[in-house]
Structure formats: C-alpha cells, structure tokens
Amino acid sequence: QKEVEQDPGPLSVPEGAIVSLNCTYSNSAFQYFMWYRQYSRKGPELLMYTYSSGNKEDGRFTAQVDKSSKYISLFIRDSQPSDSATYLCAMSARSGAGSYQLTFGKGTKLSVIP
Amino acid sequence: KAGVTQTPRYLIKTRGQQVTLSCSPISGHRSVSWYQQTPGQGLQFLFEYFSETQRNKGNFPGRFSGRQFSNSRSEMNVSTLELGDSALYLCASSFPGGTEAFFGQGTRLTVV
C-alpha cells in the first residue's frame, strides 16, 4: 500500500462547478498537509497548507483534513478554466534529523471546460 | 521577492555522462530539497540540505548526490546517466524549521 493515494483522474468539469479532490494516507505520523497546483511544464505552486484537522478556506479554495480517517480534500468553488492543472496533495512528518520530507500523491489532472 | 531559481531549464545528455543541476533558494531560506518527477512514479524525494549538510536522503542510488554552499545555493549531480533518469528535477526551499516548501520551475533532463 502506498503511503499516499490520490486518484489520477483525469477529471473534467464545466466552468462554475464545485470540484472535490481527495487523498488518503496510511502514515499516522503525517502532521502537515499541503495542496499544490502544477501547470504543464511548470513547478508545483503551494495552494493550501494545514496542520490540524478541520477546514481552512482561502478564496475559492477550501482544504479539509480528517486525521481520524486519514483523508484530506481540496474543494474549488466556482471553478474557472484557469484552474485547469494537476493538483498534488503532499504530506510531511518530522524526520529524526529534524527535517520535513514531503510525500506526494500522484496528482489529479483537472480540466475546467468553458 | 524572487522565487526559487533552477538552472538550466532543459538538458539533453547521453547515457553514461554526468550532469550537474543548480538551485538558488528564496532569500532567507536555508533548507533546500530535491525531488524527481516522472509520469510513472510522480514526485519522489531525493535529499535535503540544511546549512551545507545533508539532513535527509530518499531511496535513490549513490549516483545521485548533492551539496549546498554557504550561501544556501545547492547543486545536485547525477553520474553515469541512465535512460530512466529522464525526468523533471525540482528543487524546493523552506525557512529553517518551516514545513511549507516552495518549488522552482524545475530542470527537465532527457537522457538519450
């Protein structure tokens, strides 16, 4: 079983739809949860960062973490064609050396159709 | 504020050669991590450097190495290149003790 599972999609939605992206994980040591957006031929861009269970909102984006179920989600409201990208979940646990190594999901490719 | 800068953006190398990639972190960031991204495996952690010391290492062969300089700039080296090393190599930087990592645009390496 992989540490982080993410449905690769592709996911295609009409403009204005609510998008739900999800990841599950198996490592209870994960403490920090992130969502990155990656456009084609670009590096990942940090979208959301959460530490505790619960919801965090930033504009049209809401990140949700449920540590008891080992499940995280990213919701995009009023989706726009410019949201078309690959969305990567990432998680980290503090290593013995004091660093935070990120473990990524494979990414979900999203297309928002005008 | 300048982001993470990686050079070069694209590289084509022949099997058996070696390659060096460069990363300049965001000003004030002292932790630099390297990741390999391929369609099949996704993003995989290579290693992390902090204050010129390798602090963490992923599950990659010894052909992959790196270093960090006193100004926090980092380089990674891949020796005896194999076709399977073709990938997007990404560098990320963080504040000391920070958990938010900011990525550069990556270096796309093609081994022929």
PDB file of C-alpha atoms in Angstrom, chain B residues 4-96:
ATOM      1  CA  VAL B   4      13.384  29.522  -6.336  1.00  0.00           C
ATOM      2  CA  THR B   5      15.589  29.600  -9.420  1.00  0.00           C
ATOM      3  CA  GLN B   6      16.751  26.459 -11.158  1.00  0.00           C
ATOM      4  CA  THR B   7      19.233  26.274 -13.996  1.00  0.00           C
ATOM      5  CA  PRO B   8      19.343  25.109 -16.651  1.00  0.00           C
ATOM      6  CA  ARG B   9      15.681  24.661 -17.580  1.00  0.00           C
ATOM      7  CA  TYR B  10      16.355  21.929 -20.142  1.00  0.00           C
ATOM      8  CA  LEU B  11      19.173  19.458 -20.656  1.00  0.00           C
ATOM      9  CA  ILE B  12      19.826  16.643 -23.083  1.00  0.00           C
ATOM     10  CA  LYS B  13      22.554  14.196 -22.137  1.00  0.00           C
ATOM     11  CA  THR B  14      23.834  10.865 -23.398  1.00  0.00           C
ATOM     12  CA  ARG B  15      23.815   7.652 -21.388  1.00  0.00           C
ATOM     13  CA  GLY B  16      26.932   7.332 -19.269  1.00  0.00           C
ATOM     14  CA  GLN B  17      27.517  11.065 -18.969  1.00  0.00           C
ATOM     15  CA  GLN B  18      27.140  13.046 -15.786  1.00  0.00           C
ATOM     16  CA  VAL B  19      25.111  16.176 -15.140  1.00  0.00           C
ATOM     17  CA  THR B  20      25.016  18.968 -12.569  1.00  0.00           C
ATOM     18  CA  LEU B  21      21.866  20.937 -11.814  1.00  0.00           C
ATOM     19  CA  SER B  22      21.752  24.170  -9.842  1.00  0.00           C
ATOM     20  CA  CYS B  23      19.217  25.667  -7.443  1.00  0.00           C
ATOM     21  CA  SER B  24      19.119  29.110  -5.819  1.00  0.00           C
ATOM     22  CA  PRO B  25      16.613  29.220  -2.942  1.00  0.00           C
ATOM     23  CA  ILE B  26      14.377  32.068  -1.888  1.00  0.00           C
ATOM     24  CA  SER B  27      16.357  34.667   0.060  1.00  0.00           C
ATOM     25  CA  GLY B  28      16.450  33.706   3.744  1.00  0.00           C
ATOM     26  CA  HIS B  29      15.588  30.066   3.116  1.00  0.00           C
ATOM     27  CA  ARG B  30      18.312  27.751   4.321  1.00  0.00           C
ATOM     28  CA  SER B  31      16.722  24.366   3.640  1.00  0.00           C
ATOM     29  CA  VAL B  32      16.869  23.040   0.085  1.00  0.00           C
ATOM     30  CA  SER B  33      15.269  19.787  -1.041  1.00  0.00           C
ATOM     31  CA  TRP B  34      15.430  17.999  -4.374  1.00  0.00           C
ATOM     32  CA  TYR B  35      12.709  15.899  -5.963  1.00  0.00           C
ATOM     33  CA  GLN B  36      12.456  13.792  -9.113  1.00  0.00           C
ATOM     34  CA  GLN B  37       9.163  13.866 -11.008  1.00  0.00           C
ATOM     35  CA  THR B  38       8.276  11.212 -13.592  1.00  0.00           C
ATOM     36  CA  PRO B  39       4.901  10.262 -15.105  1.00  0.00           C
ATOM     37  CA  GLY B  40       5.079   6.785 -13.602  1.00  0.00           C
ATOM     38  CA  GLN B  41       6.356   7.498 -10.085  1.00  0.00           C
ATOM     39  CA  GLY B  42       5.208  11.061  -9.522  1.00  0.00           C
ATOM     40  CA  LEU B  43       7.251  13.277  -7.227  1.00  0.00           C
ATOM     41  CA  GLN B  44       9.891  11.429  -5.236  1.00  0.00           C
ATOM     42  CA  PHE B  45      12.175  12.876  -2.584  1.00  0.00           C
ATOM     43  CA  LEU B  46      15.890  12.779  -3.379  1.00  0.00           C
ATOM     44  CA  PHE B  47      17.590  14.623  -0.498  1.00  0.00           C
ATOM     45  CA  GLU B  48      17.514  17.695   1.704  1.00  0.00           C
ATOM     46  CA  TYR B  49      20.315  20.049   2.666  1.00  0.00           C
ATOM     47  CA  PHE B  50      20.468  22.495   5.540  1.00  0.00           C
ATOM     48  CA  SER B  51      23.490  24.593   6.493  1.00  0.00           C
ATOM     49  CA  GLU B  52      25.664  22.765   3.962  1.00  0.00           C
ATOM     50  CA  THR B  53      24.822  19.350   5.489  1.00  0.00           C
ATOM     51  CA  GLN B  54      22.675  16.613   4.024  1.00  0.00           C
ATOM     52  CA  ARG B  55      19.919  16.185   6.589  1.00  0.00           C
ATOM     53  CA  ASN B  56      17.738  13.593   4.873  1.00  0.00           C
ATOM     54  CA  LYS B  57      18.024  11.249   1.899  1.00  0.00           C
ATOM     55  CA  GLY B  58      15.486   9.379  -0.179  1.00  0.00           C
ATOM     56  CA  ASN B  59      15.741   5.938  -1.681  1.00  0.00           C
ATOM     57  CA  PHE B  60      17.911   6.676  -4.721  1.00  0.00           C
ATOM     58  CA  PRO B  61      21.210   5.097  -5.790  1.00  0.00           C
ATOM     59  CA  GLY B  62      24.539   6.669  -4.933  1.00  0.00           C
ATOM     60  CA  ARG B  63      24.810   8.040  -8.480  1.00  0.00           C
ATOM     61  CA  PHE B  64      22.597  10.844  -7.206  1.00  0.00           C
ATOM     62  CA  SER B  65      24.434  13.284  -4.984  1.00  0.00           C
ATOM     63  CA  GLY B  66      24.205  16.868  -3.946  1.00  0.00           C
ATOM     64  CA  ARG B  67      25.775  19.651  -1.992  1.00  0.00           C
ATOM     65  CA  GLN B  68      24.919  23.006  -0.519  1.00  0.00           C
ATOM     66  CA  PHE B  69      27.082  26.088  -0.376  1.00  0.00           C
ATOM     67  CA  SER B  70      27.424  28.661   2.388  1.00  0.00           C
ATOM     68  CA  ASN B  71      25.005  30.996   0.557  1.00  0.00           C
ATOM     69  CA  SER B  72      22.388  28.170   0.621  1.00  0.00           C
ATOM     70  CA  ARG B  73      22.619  27.595  -3.125  1.00  0.00           C
ATOM     71  CA  SER B  74      22.553  23.895  -3.928  1.00  0.00           C
ATOM     72  CA  GLU B  75      23.657  21.614  -6.716  1.00  0.00           C
ATOM     73  CA  MET B  76      22.743  18.055  -7.479  1.00  0.00           C
ATOM     74  CA  ASN B  77      24.823  15.718  -9.571  1.00  0.00           C
ATOM     75  CA  VAL B  78      23.866  12.552 -11.378  1.00  0.00           C
ATOM     76  CA  SER B  79      26.720  10.388 -12.611  1.00  0.00           C
ATOM     77  CA  THR B  80      26.668   7.574 -15.181  1.00  0.00           C
ATOM     78  CA  LEU B  81      23.308   8.652 -16.543  1.00  0.00           C
ATOM     79  CA  GLU B  82      20.717   6.032 -17.450  1.00  0.00           C
ATOM     80  CA  LEU B  83      17.691   6.363 -19.708  1.00  0.00           C
ATOM     81  CA  GLY B  84      15.480   6.042 -16.635  1.00  0.00           C
ATOM     82  CA  ASP B  85      16.970   9.210 -15.180  1.00  0.00           C
ATOM     83  CA  SER B  86      14.979  11.249 -17.688  1.00  0.00           C
ATOM     84  CA  ALA B  87      12.691  13.341 -15.520  1.00  0.00           C
ATOM     85  CA  LEU B  88      11.801  16.765 -14.233  1.00  0.00           C
ATOM     86  CA  TYR B  89      14.107  17.592 -11.329  1.00  0.00           C
ATOM     87  CA  LEU B  90      12.596  20.000  -8.861  1.00  0.00           C
ATOM     88  CA  CYS B  91      14.202  21.997  -6.104  1.00  0.00           C
ATOM     89  CA  ALA B  92      12.254  23.371  -3.154  1.00  0.00           C
ATOM     90  CA  SER B  93      13.304  25.739  -0.399  1.00  0.00           C
ATOM     91  CA  SER B  94      11.949  26.364   3.101  1.00  0.00           C
ATOM     92  CA  PHE B  95      12.623  28.572   6.094  1.00  0.00           C
ATOM     93  CA  PRO B  96      14.616  26.794   8.810  1.00  0.00           C
TER      94      PRO B  96
END
